[in-house]
Amino acid sequence: MKEIAIIDFGGQYTHLIARRIRQLGVFSAIYQPEDFSISPAIAGIIFSGGPQSVNAEDAYRIDYDLKNSKVPVLGLCYGHHLIAAMLGGRIGSGSSKEYGFTDVVSLPQTRLFRDLPADQVVWMSHGDHVEELPVGFTVTASSVSLEIAGYESMDGRFFGLQFHPEVSHTRYGMEILGNFLDNCTTERDWKPANYRDSILEDIRTRSGNRRLFLLLSGGVDSLVALELCLQALGKKRIYSIHVDTGFMRAEESGEIIGYLQDLGYDGIKVIKAEEMFLKALEGITDPEQKRRLIGGLFVRLLQQELARLDLHDDWLLVQGTIYPDTIESGAGNKAARIKTHHNRVAEIEELIAQGRVIEPLRELYKDEVRALGLELGLPQALVQRHPFPGPGLAIRIICSTGKSEDHDYNRDYARLNNILLPRKMLGLILPVKSVGVQGDFRTYAHPAVLWRDGDQQVNWADLRATANLIINQLPSINRVVFSLQPLREELNLVPSYLERKNLELLRQVDAFIRSRTAHLPEIWQFPVVSLPF
């Protein structure tokens, strides 16, 4: 069986590359650069993106004789830079940054872009760029601000793309990856293994004779993890805890228990812990601190329950962690931390180091978890419920002391208006910050909000282009949102904390939105966020 080797340089999308290759009918595996060695089964290699600059002294490298590679090599983002640098090209830093949707012009007669439209919309997320190509290379794609958005070598062995074909935002990404595979192998006979059987066997092997504990949030991930454990081991060795943190959606805990009772589940203990969580988070405004505290409280409750049952070492914790949770939390030694998920706080990491944690879904994305849930026999209504994070409404209330401690966005107001006025739009920069990802790094910057000037219809293509322009040109902004109604008053910060009155208000608004959207399959989640204005 032929294989495509994915070399992981710490990119947020590395695992997604591997998944896309398997979807196209070729087996793929992820390797760390320091552990990689070529084998006869490998028909092609893909260098992933990553958070570093190739020009940095400590930049990630790979001990591979690239110049004499016998198989085709494709570089994406960081990998695009690395191939060029290793073969004699030059990489520029600090200019030509691009984030978000970008229009490129490609050469359809080239190998990667064969039979595709010349004009394409792709997804960019980079700071560096290829400034000069190695000898024997040619440009295959360009954008308005970037001459070398794609390249290939004349001999058809090396390919580079500044953008990310693996994400759905790149319109012809799967076709581009398919064209690369055509240069690697004629075999497309790999079929995804049955996730269910392999995961069930892994649970049986890892659990041995121990009891399994699940902290059951009620989201699809934890429910699918529970069903997997039940099918692997039966009810007697499974102990489930549902913690009512006080941060749940309206009627959430009752709905969860009702669903599970209808399916024949029992042995689920509900722990009322609202007072504990509210007290621990009193006055906390930093989002990362909130996440860490909430994750730590879950572990404390687990330990209390274990002590009550006097199980000593005869237990393992099962988490419904999915791949985005892992990579965004900075898993491995190369990926940047974007945000700490509650199932990746220090206390959980310690349990993982002790071999105390099973995460049967850790290699899957949300849509794969849903598909697995249906394969396991869970009802459609349960599998398709809108996702709800473990920390619940606590991370959907943006907290504030009421005082803006950061005024770096003031200098960008004039530049924002210069972009908006010719496009007949208005906008402002919000005095709060949001977490984002740019160039595989965490950003913590301000959202800008836009709205229409007058009653003209929204031109969505122009709105998207405007949003990209703002994010790429204004360093204090990392997110653009659109207001359906004009904002006629200045937004002033007010104190806002995790208090019952704020939680109840958000719960009511969330319940209203859910009642209007839960039956619409086009909307698979609808987060409602409270802002301190």
Short mmCIF file of C-alpha atoms in Angstrom, two decimals:
data_model
loop_
_atom_site.label_atom_id
_atom_site.label_comp_id
_atom_site.label_asym_id
_atom_site.label_seq_id
_atom_site.Cartn_x
_atom_site.Cartn_y
_atom_site.Cartn_z
CA MET A 1 0.00 0.00 0.00
CA LYS A 2 1.35 3.41 -0.99
CA GLU A 3 1.59 6.17 1.58
CA ILE A 4 1.89 9.96 1.65
CA ALA A 5 4.10 11.16 4.53
CA ILE A 6 2.97 14.39 6.23
CA ILE A 7 5.85 16.14 8.00
CA ASP A 8 4.51 18.11 10.97
CA PHE A 9 6.19 21.49 11.54
CA GLY A 10 3.58 22.59 14.08
CA GLY A 11 0.82 23.79 11.76
CA GLN A 12 -2.76 24.13 12.99
CA TYR A 13 -3.96 22.19 9.94
CA THR A 14 -1.42 19.33 9.83
CA HIS A 15 -3.90 16.66 10.85
CA LEU A 16 -6.41 18.02 8.35
CA ILE A 17 -3.90 17.53 5.52
CA ALA A 18 -3.60 13.86 6.43
CA ARG A 19 -7.35 13.50 6.55
CA ARG A 20 -7.82 15.10 3.12
CA ILE A 21 -5.26 12.75 1.56
CA ARG A 22 -7.09 9.74 2.99
CA GLN A 23 -10.36 11.13 1.67
CA LEU A 24 -8.76 11.12 -1.79
CA GLY A 25 -8.02 7.41 -1.54
CA VAL A 26 -4.37 7.32 -0.47
CA PHE A 27 -3.18 6.34 2.99
CA SER A 28 -1.36 9.09 4.90
CA ALA A 29 0.63 9.24 8.12
CA ILE A 30 2.05 12.13 10.17
CA TYR A 31 5.74 12.22 11.11
CA GLN A 32 7.81 14.55 13.25
CA PRO A 33 10.72 15.93 11.20
CA GLU A 34 13.32 14.57 13.60
CA ASP A 35 11.84 11.05 13.32
CA PHE A 36 11.27 10.84 9.57
CA SER A 37 13.07 8.46 7.27
CA ILE A 38 12.05 7.48 3.76
CA SER A 39 10.71 3.98 3.07
CA PRO A 40 9.68 2.14 -0.11
CA ALA A 41 5.99 2.57 0.75
CA ILE A 42 6.18 6.38 0.69
CA ALA A 43 5.07 7.71 -2.68
CA GLY A 44 5.09 11.40 -1.78
CA ILE A 45 5.84 13.87 1.02
CA ILE A 46 3.98 16.97 2.23
CA PHE A 47 5.68 19.57 4.44
CA SER A 48 3.05 21.20 6.68
CA GLY A 49 2.64 24.79 7.78
CA GLY A 50 3.94 26.00 11.12
CA PRO A 51 4.26 29.02 13.42
CA GLN A 52 7.97 29.70 12.89
CA SER A 53 9.91 31.71 10.33
CA VAL A 54 12.31 29.73 8.14
CA ASN A 55 14.76 32.62 8.66
CA ALA A 56 14.84 32.13 12.46
CA GLU A 57 17.98 30.60 13.93
CA ASP A 58 15.95 27.95 15.74
CA ALA A 59 13.60 27.26 12.80
CA TYR A 60 12.41 23.69 12.43
CA ARG A 61 14.44 21.71 9.91
CA ILE A 62 14.44 18.18 8.56
CA ASP A 63 17.41 15.88 7.97
CA TYR A 64 16.29 14.67 4.56
CA ASP A 65 18.23 14.73 1.31
CA LEU A 66 15.65 16.88 -0.40
CA LYS A 67 17.78 17.64 -3.46
CA ASN A 68 17.95 13.94 -4.34
CA SER A 69 14.39 13.04 -3.33
CA LYS A 70 13.02 10.16 -5.38
CA VAL A 71 9.40 11.08 -4.60
CA PRO A 72 7.45 14.33 -5.18
CA VAL A 73 7.42 16.84 -2.30
CA LEU A 74 4.73 19.47 -1.67
CA GLY A 75 5.25 22.34 0.76
CA LEU A 76 2.35 24.28 2.30
CA CYS A 77 2.94 27.69 3.92
CA TYR A 78 5.98 27.06 6.18
CA GLY A 79 6.70 23.96 4.09
CA HIS A 80 6.51 26.11 0.95
CA HIS A 81 9.22 28.36 2.42
CA LEU A 82 11.33 25.47 3.68
CA ILE A 83 11.56 23.68 0.34
CA ALA A 84 12.57 26.89 -1.42
CA ALA A 85 15.17 27.71 1.26
CA MET A 86 16.66 24.20 1.28
CA LEU A 87 17.09 24.23 -2.48
CA GLY A 88 18.70 27.67 -2.78
CA GLY A 89 15.82 30.16 -2.82
CA ARG A 90 15.39 33.21 -0.58
CA ILE A 91 12.63 33.87 1.97
CA GLY A 92 11.42 37.35 2.91
CA SER A 93 10.01 38.25 6.32
CA GLY A 94 7.89 41.06 7.66
CA SER A 95 6.03 42.14 4.52
CA SER A 96 3.36 40.75 2.17
CA LYS A 97 1.39 39.30 5.08
CA GLU A 98 -1.97 37.84 4.12
CA TYR A 99 -4.72 36.40 6.31
CA GLY A 100 -8.07 35.07 5.15
CA PHE A 101 -9.72 34.70 1.76
CA THR A 102 -7.41 35.76 -1.07
CA ASP A 103 -7.83 35.86 -4.84
CA VAL A 104 -5.01 34.21 -6.77
CA VAL A 105 -4.34 33.73 -10.47
CA SER A 106 -2.96 30.30 -11.31
CA LEU A 107 -1.54 28.73 -14.46
CA PRO A 108 -3.95 25.94 -15.44
CA GLN A 109 -1.39 24.15 -17.64
CA THR A 110 0.82 23.40 -14.60
CA ARG A 111 0.70 20.12 -12.70
CA LEU A 112 -1.07 21.25 -9.51
CA PHE A 113 -3.59 23.50 -11.28
CA ARG A 114 -4.33 21.21 -14.22
CA ASP A 115 -7.91 21.63 -15.53
CA LEU A 116 -8.77 24.23 -12.88
CA PRO A 117 -9.95 27.84 -13.39
CA ALA A 118 -7.18 30.40 -13.55
CA ASP A 119 -8.93 32.69 -11.02
CA GLN A 120 -9.32 31.06 -7.62
CA VAL A 121 -10.22 32.01 -4.07
CA VAL A 122 -7.85 30.47 -1.51
CA TRP A 123 -7.15 30.69 2.23
CA MET A 124 -3.95 32.49 3.26
CA SER A 125 -2.41 32.69 6.73
CA HIS A 126 1.23 33.74 6.57
CA GLY A 127 3.83 36.33 7.51
CA ASP A 128 6.85 35.20 5.46
CA HIS A 129 6.94 34.69 1.70
CA VAL A 130 9.19 33.26 -0.99
CA GLU A 131 11.18 36.15 -2.42
CA GLU A 132 13.41 34.30 -4.89
CA LEU A 133 12.92 30.82 -6.35
CA PRO A 134 15.62 28.14 -6.59
CA VAL A 135 17.15 27.47 -10.02
CA GLY A 136 14.88 25.28 -12.15
CA PHE A 137 11.62 26.48 -10.52
CA THR A 138 8.74 28.46 -12.02
CA VAL A 139 5.89 30.50 -10.55
CA THR A 140 2.47 28.80 -10.83
CA ALA A 141 0.23 31.20 -8.85
CA SER A 142 0.23 34.85 -7.75
CA SER A 143 -1.94 37.21 -5.73
CA VAL A 144 -2.19 40.99 -5.83
CA SER A 145 0.38 41.40 -3.05
CA LEU A 146 2.41 38.23 -3.60
CA GLU A 147 4.27 37.33 -6.77
CA ILE A 148 5.05 33.76 -5.68
CA ALA A 149 1.88 32.21 -4.22
CA GLY A 150 2.74 28.88 -5.82
CA TYR A 151 5.68 27.24 -7.58
CA GLU A 152 6.84 23.95 -9.05
CA SER A 153 10.15 22.61 -10.30
CA MET A 154 10.60 21.92 -14.00
CA ASP A 155 11.23 18.23 -13.32
CA GLY A 156 7.92 17.81 -11.47
CA ARG A 157 9.46 16.78 -8.14
CA PHE A 158 8.88 19.88 -6.01
CA PHE A 159 5.74 21.95 -5.43
CA GLY A 160 4.95 24.83 -3.09
CA LEU A 161 1.78 26.67 -2.15
CA GLN A 162 1.67 29.74 0.07
CA PHE A 163 -2.00 29.06 0.78
CA HIS A 164 -3.78 26.14 2.44
CA PRO A 165 -5.55 23.75 0.02
CA GLU A 166 -6.54 21.45 2.90
CA VAL A 167 -9.14 23.88 4.35
CA SER A 168 -12.62 24.12 2.87
CA HIS A 169 -12.19 27.88 2.33
CA THR A 170 -9.89 27.13 -0.63
CA ARG A 171 -12.44 26.51 -3.38
CA TYR A 172 -10.47 23.94 -5.39
CA GLY A 173 -8.28 22.63 -2.57
CA MET A 174 -9.26 18.99 -2.93
CA GLU A 175 -8.65 19.10 -6.69
CA ILE A 176 -5.21 20.64 -6.12
CA LEU A 177 -4.29 17.92 -3.63
CA GLY A 178 -5.67 15.33 -6.02
CA ASN A 179 -3.42 16.65 -8.78
CA PHE A 180 -0.45 16.33 -6.45
CA LEU A 181 -1.37 12.72 -5.71
CA ASP A 182 -1.48 12.02 -9.46
CA ASN A 183 2.21 12.91 -9.52
CA CYS A 184 2.90 10.46 -6.69
CA THR A 185 0.93 7.29 -7.45
CA THR A 186 -1.72 5.78 -9.70
CA GLU A 187 -3.19 3.84 -6.75
CA ARG A 188 -6.27 5.33 -5.11
CA ASP A 189 -7.61 2.20 -3.44
CA TRP A 190 -7.29 3.08 0.24
CA LYS A 191 -10.61 3.21 2.10
CA PRO A 192 -10.98 4.73 5.57
CA ALA A 193 -10.84 1.97 8.17
CA ASN A 194 -13.93 1.43 10.26
CA TYR A 195 -13.34 3.92 13.05
CA ARG A 196 -15.78 2.17 15.31
CA ASP A 197 -14.05 -1.23 15.37
CA SER A 198 -10.53 0.16 15.79
CA ILE A 199 -11.58 2.56 18.56
CA LEU A 200 -13.57 -0.11 20.42
CA GLU A 201 -10.56 -2.43 20.38
CA ASP A 202 -8.29 0.37 21.61
CA ILE A 203 -10.64 1.09 24.54
CA ARG A 204 -10.67 -2.59 25.53
CA THR A 205 -6.88 -2.86 25.30
CA ARG A 206 -6.10 0.31 27.24
CA SER A 207 -8.71 -0.12 29.96
CA GLY A 208 -7.72 -3.65 30.98
CA ASN A 209 -9.85 -4.49 34.02
CA ARG A 210 -10.18 -0.92 35.30
CA ARG A 211 -13.31 1.20 35.73
CA LEU A 212 -13.87 4.08 33.33
CA PHE A 213 -15.04 7.50 34.49
CA LEU A 214 -16.60 10.04 32.13
CA LEU A 215 -17.25 13.69 32.82
CA LEU A 216 -20.37 13.97 30.67
CA SER A 217 -21.02 17.52 29.46
CA GLY A 218 -23.91 16.49 27.21
CA GLY A 219 -22.28 17.67 24.00
CA VAL A 220 -22.01 15.28 21.07
CA ASP A 221 -18.33 14.51 21.78
CA SER A 222 -18.88 13.25 25.34
CA LEU A 223 -22.05 11.36 24.33
CA VAL A 224 -20.27 9.53 21.50
CA ALA A 225 -17.36 8.76 23.85
CA LEU A 226 -19.85 7.34 26.37
CA GLU A 227 -21.54 5.14 23.74
CA LEU A 228 -18.15 3.85 22.57
CA CYS A 229 -17.22 2.85 26.13
CA LEU A 230 -20.58 1.17 26.72
CA GLN A 231 -20.27 -0.85 23.52
CA ALA A 232 -16.67 -1.75 24.32
CA LEU A 233 -17.10 -2.78 27.97
CA GLY A 234 -20.77 -2.81 28.96
CA LYS A 235 -22.51 -0.80 31.68
CA LYS A 236 -20.97 -2.33 34.80
CA ARG A 237 -17.52 -0.77 34.36
CA ILE A 238 -18.69 2.68 33.22
CA TYR A 239 -19.32 5.48 35.70
CA SER A 240 -20.58 8.80 34.35
CA ILE A 241 -20.69 12.14 36.12
CA HIS A 242 -22.60 15.14 34.83
CA VAL A 243 -21.53 18.37 36.53
CA ASP A 244 -24.11 21.16 36.59
CA THR A 245 -21.69 24.08 36.74
CA GLY A 246 -24.33 26.78 36.62
CA PHE A 247 -22.97 27.64 33.19
CA MET A 248 -25.32 25.32 31.31
CA ARG A 249 -27.85 26.29 28.65
CA ALA A 250 -31.52 26.54 29.65
CA GLU A 251 -32.79 23.12 30.79
CA GLU A 252 -29.49 21.60 29.59
CA SER A 253 -28.92 19.18 32.46
CA GLY A 254 -32.50 17.94 32.44
CA GLU A 255 -32.44 17.46 28.67
CA ILE A 256 -29.21 15.46 28.85
CA ILE A 257 -30.44 13.09 31.55
CA GLY A 258 -33.80 12.75 29.78
CA TYR A 259 -32.14 11.85 26.48
CA LEU A 260 -29.94 9.26 28.14
CA GLN A 261 -32.76 7.69 30.16
CA ASP A 262 -34.81 7.33 26.97
CA LEU A 263 -31.85 5.46 25.45
CA GLY A 264 -31.63 3.13 28.44
CA TYR A 265 -28.57 4.65 30.10
CA ASP A 266 -28.35 4.57 33.88
CA GLY A 267 -25.71 5.13 36.54
CA ILE A 268 -25.22 8.79 35.64
CA LYS A 269 -24.64 10.92 38.71
CA VAL A 270 -25.53 14.63 38.58
CA ILE A 271 -23.38 16.88 40.76
CA LYS A 272 -24.75 20.34 41.52
CA ALA A 273 -21.69 22.56 41.64
CA GLU A 274 -22.93 26.03 40.72
CA GLU A 275 -21.81 27.62 43.99
CA MET A 276 -18.30 26.14 43.69
CA PHE A 277 -17.81 27.38 40.13
CA LEU A 278 -19.25 30.85 40.72
CA LYS A 279 -17.11 31.38 43.82
CA ALA A 280 -13.90 30.22 42.07
CA LEU A 281 -14.52 32.51 39.08
CA GLU A 282 -15.70 35.56 41.00
CA GLY A 283 -14.08 38.70 39.55
CA ILE A 284 -12.09 36.79 36.89
CA THR A 285 -11.96 38.50 33.49
CA ASP A 286 -9.04 36.86 31.66
CA PRO A 287 -10.39 34.15 29.27
CA GLU A 288 -7.39 31.85 29.64
CA GLN A 289 -7.60 32.03 33.44
CA LYS A 290 -11.30 31.16 33.26
CA ARG A 291 -10.57 28.08 31.16
CA ARG A 292 -7.79 26.91 33.47
CA LEU A 293 -9.89 27.34 36.61
CA ILE A 294 -12.88 25.51 35.13
CA GLY A 295 -10.77 22.58 33.97
CA GLY A 296 -9.12 22.36 37.38
CA LEU A 297 -12.51 22.32 39.15
CA PHE A 298 -13.68 19.40 37.00
CA VAL A 299 -10.61 17.42 38.08
CA ARG A 300 -11.19 18.33 41.75
CA LEU A 301 -14.75 17.00 41.55
CA LEU A 302 -13.51 13.84 39.87
CA GLN A 303 -10.98 13.28 42.65
CA GLN A 304 -13.64 13.80 45.32
CA GLU A 305 -15.84 11.20 43.65
CA LEU A 306 -12.96 8.74 43.37
CA ALA A 307 -12.17 9.20 47.07
CA ARG A 308 -15.81 8.61 47.98
CA LEU A 309 -15.87 5.34 46.01
CA ASP A 310 -12.47 4.30 47.43
CA LEU A 311 -11.24 2.97 44.07
CA HIS A 312 -7.55 3.71 44.66
CA ASP A 313 -5.76 3.09 41.31
CA ASP A 314 -8.49 1.03 39.69
CA TRP A 315 -9.75 3.72 37.29
CA LEU A 316 -9.18 5.70 34.09
CA LEU A 317 -10.69 9.01 32.96
CA VAL A 318 -12.37 9.09 29.54
CA GLN A 319 -12.57 12.45 27.76
CA GLY A 320 -14.41 13.40 24.59
CA THR A 321 -11.40 15.41 23.38
CA ILE A 322 -11.40 15.91 19.61
CA TYR A 323 -8.45 16.92 17.45
CA PRO A 324 -9.07 20.71 17.36
CA ASP A 325 -9.05 20.75 21.21
CA THR A 326 -5.64 19.12 21.19
CA ILE A 327 -3.92 21.20 18.53
CA GLU A 328 -5.38 24.54 19.71
CA SER A 329 -4.10 23.80 23.21
CA GLY A 330 -0.56 23.55 21.85
CA ALA A 331 -0.16 19.78 21.75
CA GLY A 332 3.29 18.48 20.88
CA ASN A 333 6.49 20.50 20.89
CA LYS A 334 5.90 22.55 17.72
CA ALA A 335 2.31 23.82 17.59
CA ALA A 336 1.59 27.22 19.15
CA ARG A 337 -0.99 27.41 21.92
CA ILE A 338 -4.11 29.20 20.71
CA LYS A 339 -6.35 28.69 23.73
CA THR A 340 -6.34 26.22 26.60
CA HIS A 341 -9.31 23.89 26.35
CA HIS A 342 -10.77 22.75 29.67
CA ASN A 343 -9.72 19.17 28.85
CA ARG A 344 -6.10 20.27 28.43
CA VAL A 345 -5.43 22.18 31.65
CA ALA A 346 -2.37 21.35 33.78
CA GLU A 347 -4.25 18.91 36.02
CA ILE A 348 -5.45 16.93 32.98
CA GLU A 349 -1.99 16.97 31.42
CA GLU A 350 -0.64 15.45 34.64
CA LEU A 351 -3.22 12.65 34.48
CA ILE A 352 -2.28 12.05 30.83
CA ALA A 353 1.40 11.79 31.81
CA GLN A 354 0.40 9.19 34.42
CA GLY A 355 -1.42 7.13 31.77
CA ARG A 356 -4.78 7.86 33.43
CA VAL A 357 -6.68 9.24 30.42
CA ILE A 358 -8.36 7.62 27.41
CA GLU A 359 -9.43 9.92 24.57
CA PRO A 360 -11.11 7.76 21.91
CA LEU A 361 -12.00 10.73 19.66
CA ARG A 362 -8.70 12.62 19.80
CA GLU A 363 -7.91 12.01 16.09
CA LEU A 364 -11.34 13.08 14.81
CA TYR A 365 -13.01 16.33 13.74
CA LYS A 366 -16.55 17.30 14.71
CA ASP A 367 -18.18 16.07 11.49
CA GLU A 368 -16.38 12.73 11.87
CA VAL A 369 -17.63 12.44 15.46
CA ARG A 370 -21.20 13.01 14.26
CA ALA A 371 -20.81 10.35 11.55
CA LEU A 372 -19.39 7.94 14.11
CA GLY A 373 -22.29 8.64 16.47
CA LEU A 374 -24.78 7.67 13.76
CA GLU A 375 -22.77 4.52 12.99
CA LEU A 376 -22.95 3.62 16.69
CA GLY A 377 -26.73 3.87 16.52
CA LEU A 378 -27.27 7.15 18.36
CA PRO A 379 -30.40 9.01 17.21
CA GLN A 380 -30.04 11.80 14.66
CA ALA A 381 -31.57 14.39 17.00
CA LEU A 382 -28.95 13.68 19.65
CA VAL A 383 -25.98 13.60 17.28
CA GLN A 384 -26.98 16.82 15.53
CA ARG A 385 -27.54 18.89 18.70
CA HIS A 386 -25.69 22.19 18.58
CA PRO A 387 -22.25 21.76 20.18
CA PHE A 388 -21.77 23.15 23.65
CA PRO A 389 -18.30 23.55 25.17
CA GLY A 390 -17.45 22.05 28.55
CA PRO A 391 -16.92 25.49 30.15
CA GLY A 392 -20.38 26.39 28.86
CA LEU A 393 -21.69 29.93 29.06
CA ALA A 394 -18.66 30.93 31.15
CA ILE A 395 -16.60 31.41 27.98
CA ARG A 396 -19.49 33.02 26.10
CA ILE A 397 -19.64 35.91 28.55
CA ILE A 398 -16.83 38.34 27.79
CA CYS A 399 -15.92 39.71 31.19
CA SER A 400 -14.52 43.16 31.89
CA THR A 401 -13.58 45.42 34.77
CA GLY A 402 -15.24 48.24 32.84
CA LYS A 403 -11.90 49.90 32.15
CA SER A 404 -10.05 49.51 28.88
CA GLU A 405 -6.46 48.68 29.70
CA ASP A 406 -5.37 48.74 26.07
CA HIS A 407 -5.58 51.74 23.77
CA ASP A 408 -3.35 50.51 20.95
CA TYR A 409 -6.35 50.35 18.62
CA ASN A 410 -6.97 54.11 18.75
CA ARG A 411 -4.35 54.75 16.09
CA ASP A 412 -6.21 52.48 13.65
CA TYR A 413 -9.56 54.29 13.78
CA ALA A 414 -8.66 56.74 11.02
CA ARG A 415 -7.24 53.96 8.85
CA LEU A 416 -10.42 51.92 9.39
CA ASN A 417 -12.59 54.81 8.22
CA ASN A 418 -10.36 55.34 5.18
CA ILE A 419 -11.07 51.74 4.17
CA LEU A 420 -14.82 51.88 4.90
CA LEU A 421 -15.98 55.24 3.56
CA PRO A 422 -15.33 54.57 -0.17
CA ARG A 423 -17.26 51.30 0.25
CA LYS A 424 -20.27 53.04 1.85
CA MET A 425 -19.82 51.21 5.14
CA LEU A 426 -19.40 52.37 8.69
CA GLY A 427 -17.62 50.68 11.57
CA LEU A 428 -15.76 50.88 14.83
CA ILE A 429 -13.19 48.92 16.78
CA LEU A 430 -14.56 47.17 19.85
CA PRO A 431 -12.76 47.88 23.15
CA VAL A 432 -12.51 44.15 23.97
CA LYS A 433 -10.19 41.46 22.61
CA SER A 434 -10.80 38.10 20.99
CA VAL A 435 -8.60 35.06 20.37
CA GLY A 436 -7.68 34.34 16.76
CA VAL A 437 -5.18 32.40 14.66
CA GLN A 438 -2.89 34.13 12.17
CA GLY A 439 0.08 32.39 10.60
CA ASP A 440 -0.38 29.41 12.99
CA PHE A 441 0.12 31.76 15.96
CA ARG A 442 -2.31 32.87 18.65
CA THR A 443 -3.45 36.43 18.34
CA TYR A 444 -5.33 38.35 21.00
CA ALA A 445 -6.56 41.55 19.40
CA HIS A 446 -9.67 43.63 18.81
CA PRO A 447 -12.70 42.82 16.67
CA ALA A 448 -13.98 45.46 14.28
CA VAL A 449 -17.72 45.70 13.68
CA LEU A 450 -19.10 46.95 10.34
CA TRP A 451 -22.58 47.95 9.20
CA ARG A 452 -24.23 49.42 6.14
CA ASP A 453 -24.34 53.16 5.55
CA GLY A 454 -27.99 53.67 4.64
CA ASP A 455 -30.43 51.15 3.19
CA GLN A 456 -28.38 49.67 0.35
CA GLN A 457 -28.24 45.90 -0.03
CA VAL A 458 -25.28 44.01 1.37
CA ASN A 459 -22.70 43.06 -1.24
CA TRP A 460 -21.29 39.96 0.46
CA ALA A 461 -18.30 39.63 -1.86
CA ASP A 462 -17.33 43.24 -1.18
CA LEU A 463 -17.90 42.75 2.55
CA ARG A 464 -15.57 39.74 2.57
CA ALA A 465 -12.90 41.64 0.63
CA THR A 466 -13.22 44.58 3.00
CA ALA A 467 -12.86 42.34 6.04
CA ASN A 468 -9.68 40.81 4.59
CA LEU A 469 -8.28 44.26 3.88
CA ILE A 470 -8.93 45.39 7.46
CA ILE A 471 -7.34 42.32 9.06
CA ASN A 472 -4.30 42.46 6.81
CA GLN A 473 -3.65 46.20 7.13
CA LEU A 474 -4.63 47.03 10.72
CA PRO A 475 -2.45 45.22 13.29
CA SER A 476 -4.77 45.87 16.23
CA ILE A 477 -7.64 43.94 14.59
CA ASN A 478 -7.86 40.15 14.20
CA ARG A 479 -11.59 39.65 13.58
CA VAL A 480 -14.34 41.43 11.66
CA VAL A 481 -18.02 41.04 12.46
CA PHE A 482 -21.06 42.46 10.66
CA SER A 483 -23.95 44.14 12.45
CA LEU A 484 -27.37 43.59 10.90
CA GLN A 485 -28.44 46.98 12.26
CA PRO A 486 -26.58 50.31 12.41
CA LEU A 487 -24.90 51.08 15.71
CA ARG A 488 -26.14 54.57 16.46
CA GLU A 489 -24.51 55.04 19.83
CA GLU A 490 -20.95 54.72 21.07
CA LEU A 491 -20.27 51.42 22.82
CA ASN A 492 -18.89 52.01 26.29
CA LEU A 493 -17.37 49.31 28.47
CA VAL A 494 -19.20 48.40 31.66
CA PRO A 495 -18.16 45.99 34.43
CA SER A 496 -19.29 42.45 33.61
CA TYR A 497 -18.49 39.24 35.47
CA LEU A 498 -19.69 35.67 35.75
CA GLU A 499 -22.69 36.48 37.91
CA ARG A 500 -26.12 34.86 38.02
CA LYS A 501 -27.90 37.83 36.44
CA ASN A 502 -25.53 37.87 33.46
CA LEU A 503 -25.69 34.10 33.07
CA GLU A 504 -29.49 34.10 33.21
CA LEU A 505 -29.78 36.83 30.57
CA LEU A 506 -27.46 34.96 28.21
CA ARG A 507 -29.34 31.72 28.93
CA GLN A 508 -32.62 33.35 27.85
CA VAL A 509 -31.17 34.76 24.63
CA ASP A 510 -29.46 31.45 23.84
CA ALA A 511 -32.72 29.55 24.41
CA PHE A 512 -34.56 31.90 22.06
CA ILE A 513 -31.95 31.42 19.33
CA ARG A 514 -31.94 27.64 19.77
CA SER A 515 -35.73 27.47 19.49
CA ARG A 516 -35.52 29.23 16.11
CA THR A 517 -32.53 27.38 14.64
CA ALA A 518 -32.39 23.85 16.10
CA HIS A 519 -34.45 22.43 13.21
CA LEU A 520 -32.30 24.01 10.48
CA PRO A 521 -29.64 21.53 9.28
CA GLU A 522 -27.76 24.33 7.52
CA ILE A 523 -26.88 25.79 10.94
CA TRP A 524 -24.81 23.28 12.91
CA GLN A 525 -23.93 25.65 15.72
CA PHE A 526 -24.99 29.15 16.79
CA PRO A 527 -22.86 30.51 19.64
CA VAL A 528 -24.42 33.48 21.41
CA VAL A 529 -21.92 35.77 23.14
CA SER A 530 -22.49 38.46 25.77
CA LEU A 531 -20.39 41.61 25.36
CA PRO A 532 -19.71 44.06 28.23
CA PHE A 533 -21.11 47.24 26.64
#
